[in-house]
Amino acid sequence: ESREQAFIEYRGKDLLPCTEYCWRVTVWDNQGNLAKAEAFFETAEPDWQARWVEISRKREAADGYRYGNSYPPALFRRSFELAQKIIARARIYATAIGVYKLKVNGTNPDDREFAPEFTSYGKLHYYQTYDVSKLLHGGRNDFEMYVGDGWYFSWQASSVYDKEFEEPSVLYQIEVWYEDGTHETVVSDGSESCAFGKVLASDLFQGERQDMRKHITESYPVVVKDYGYDTLMAQPMDPVRPVKQLPAVDVFYTPKGECIVDFGQVLAGRARIKVDIPANEEAVFEYFEVLDKDGNYLNTMFAPQRDSVISAGEPFVHEAFFTFHGFRYIKVTGIRNVRKEDFTAILLTTEKENAGSFFCSEPRLNRLYQNIRWSQWNNMMSVPTDCPTREKAGWTGDILIYARTALMNENVTSFLTSWLRNVRADQKIDGTVMITSPFVKIYISLVWNVVNPEFGNKEPTNVAGWSDAIVWVPYEMYQITGNKVILRENYEAMSRYCRALIHTANQECGNMGIPTEYDKWLVNTGFHFGEWLVPSEPVGGFDICKASSYYVAPFFAYETMRRMSVIADVIGEKEDAVFYNSITQKMKSAIQRGLLYADKLPKDKMGAYVLAFAFGLVPEDLEKVYKGQLVALMERNENRLDTGFLPTAFLLDVLCDIGKENLAHMLLWQNRMPSWLYQVESGATAIWEAWNADEARETGRQVSFDHYAFGVVDDWIIRKLCGIDSDTPGYSHLRIAPQKDQRIEWLKRSFISVAGEVKVEYKGDTMKVTIPPNSSAMVEWNGMKTEVGSGTYQFG
């Protein structure tokens, strides 16, 4: 009995495997109102008797693929007999090396995609549970698993692991409980056969090739393998699913005569297409995000996203099995009469509960919010990716700055909890956290061959603002939801990371003219991206990183150590809290004495001053000078931002903190490049990777039009413009204090906290506020402050 209502850890007796449990909860309020509810969950963890089975025939790579080989998926099949009894309950526990689709008696148990998900396979490999109680029956049953390359065998996305597999494999165990109390188990054991189906080749990046004429005529035996179960874990979050369908809005021909289908929205997934072409003819679908400056097809990726299918002469519906694309448009060839009603785009994303909404009187802000939500849907697919096109990679820096925004818009707790398992799996013994997780092979070259020799590193090192995610993401999860479990779960990994930072800080840099007593507490060695993507600086290469990494790295090390001290205190590690706080103070002193008082910050970089203010590092006697410098840089840039990837997340807040709220609002409404509304007015339907991404329409450069990170502006919008904030973890005590803007006539914002829905609506001088049960709030409106409990209130 307490006011705690979320993240209460189970402390009862040990739970049995493969068992259904019911739980009941009773809640009451201070008015005597009472409510009861119940729900069910089910444990997994079968007693694995199944064996890994692998295709015995070496697959041949398909022709026509430039970026790594692309192979045909493998179809594993078998039949088995069940007793002629009434089935009470039946489950399949399954996984694969590759990504798979599973069928029982010709039917998919659910509509999940890309199982067993994207993980650091060498140490973490998920399996899935399927309810097949209604699909199985007494007598003969047919079972199949169709396995594509997915991330596992992808040249671009294959994770780094010690043990490598040459061909797809499957593992499954079928448990059947009968009404008479008996039980039966069917397992993968080598009795399966393997064949190839209609998919000739499939690659996550280069697309998929199908042939409707192909029939399964020849089967091959499988090989039993002893790959073990050590890395297996039940999938801890919801699956990737098709969650939205968008019918095409237009079909048109470009100046070059290309036939283009337009869905009106950049999304991640693929299309469901009705095809009716003569036998032996091929239809080709090339997915892309933007048109070039003349309105023609434009590929801005390293490889075209191309699906194709050969007809058997009968009408059919085409949809790729084992790939996904980032796109708004499809260039169609091979179909004579292209009709928009034959095309439907399917959004694929990890399923999550909605937690936010925003509407206001300004259409451009509404579109900006929709762009933010679309980029979040598009990139929260199995892991938080940077983009669904060029890389599809779990970059740690992107989610570091965006985690708070993500949590305010969707319930991403289980999603991020799962991803953090990958971060821990990839973490090096010395505490180093990789720049992407899962860490994939394509970045081995970047880390070892490009970055390390240039910056004098022999092994991967921590990268400021990216590696810090191991501390920042759990910290933000705790701040938004009050989740202490995630802090304890990641504490050992955080500790190893912080110890690595301390070790690095004690290595003298010696190239900045900083006295030794300060230099040894500055993290300023090795490679760091620095500010990255500063709008006024040229794109490409890593030389530019050096110009800002010398202050970005120590600033982030300090803020990470400060957060670590808070985390240690929250979970009761009091001695650690004192220790990390002492390191924090040493780092702060070194930064102030070695960089700030020594006048080492560059005079032309907004981001340096933004981070110094954001992290509370500016000494009181330097505040006036630094405020003046930051404002002068803004004015010199005609009130436009010129901050890099990391500082941009803090820019608007810093301007408010230094008393320049009007300038912060001006930046929000800025519509010249670089700005958020420039993207909106340029027709963006998602958040761009770079502020000047649309230059690709003329230059053809590789850039994504669907990166979520700069959508972090929504965090400021909800806290400042909409006024929903909290001074306690988990939003148990809220601070409702909207900063009114004369350009907005009315506004509505909601956020579903762990206690329930928080709502703010205002029009003119009238505001309506809803505070959920078990919460309270300080409301500031029209110069008045009012403390309220739960309920709905009107002010003004």
GROMACS .gro file of C-alpha atoms in nm, residues 27 45 79 88 106 135 184 188 193 198 243 301 310 314 439 525 562 612 630 663 703 757 791:
model
   23
   27VAL     CA    1  -0.693   0.141  -0.649
   45GLU     CA    2   1.142  -1.992  -2.096
   79SER     CA    3   0.463  -3.219  -4.105
   88ALA     CA    4  -0.672  -2.660  -2.454
  106GLY     CA    5  -0.097  -2.237  -4.408
  135LEU     CA    6  -0.442  -2.334  -3.566
  184GLU     CA    7   0.283  -3.309  -2.608
  188SER     CA    8   1.300  -2.896  -3.460
  193SER     CA    9   1.327  -3.031  -4.542
  198LYS     CA   10   0.917  -1.734  -5.511
  243VAL     CA   11   0.031  -0.022  -3.814
  301MET     CA   12   2.094   0.656  -5.103
  310ILE     CA   13   0.804  -1.146  -6.268
  314GLU     CA   14  -0.246  -1.411  -6.352
  439PHE     CA   15   2.733  -0.245  -3.357
  525THR     CA   16   4.171   1.290  -2.623
  562ARG     CA   17   2.658   1.472  -1.283
  612ALA     CA   18   2.821   2.576  -2.135
  630LEU     CA   19   2.566   3.396  -2.776
  663LEU     CA   20   1.455   3.496  -2.933
  703VAL     CA   21   2.121   1.246  -4.737
  757GLU     CA   22  -0.359   1.192  -1.911
  791GLY     CA   23  -0.912   1.707  -1.159
   0.00000   0.00000   0.00000
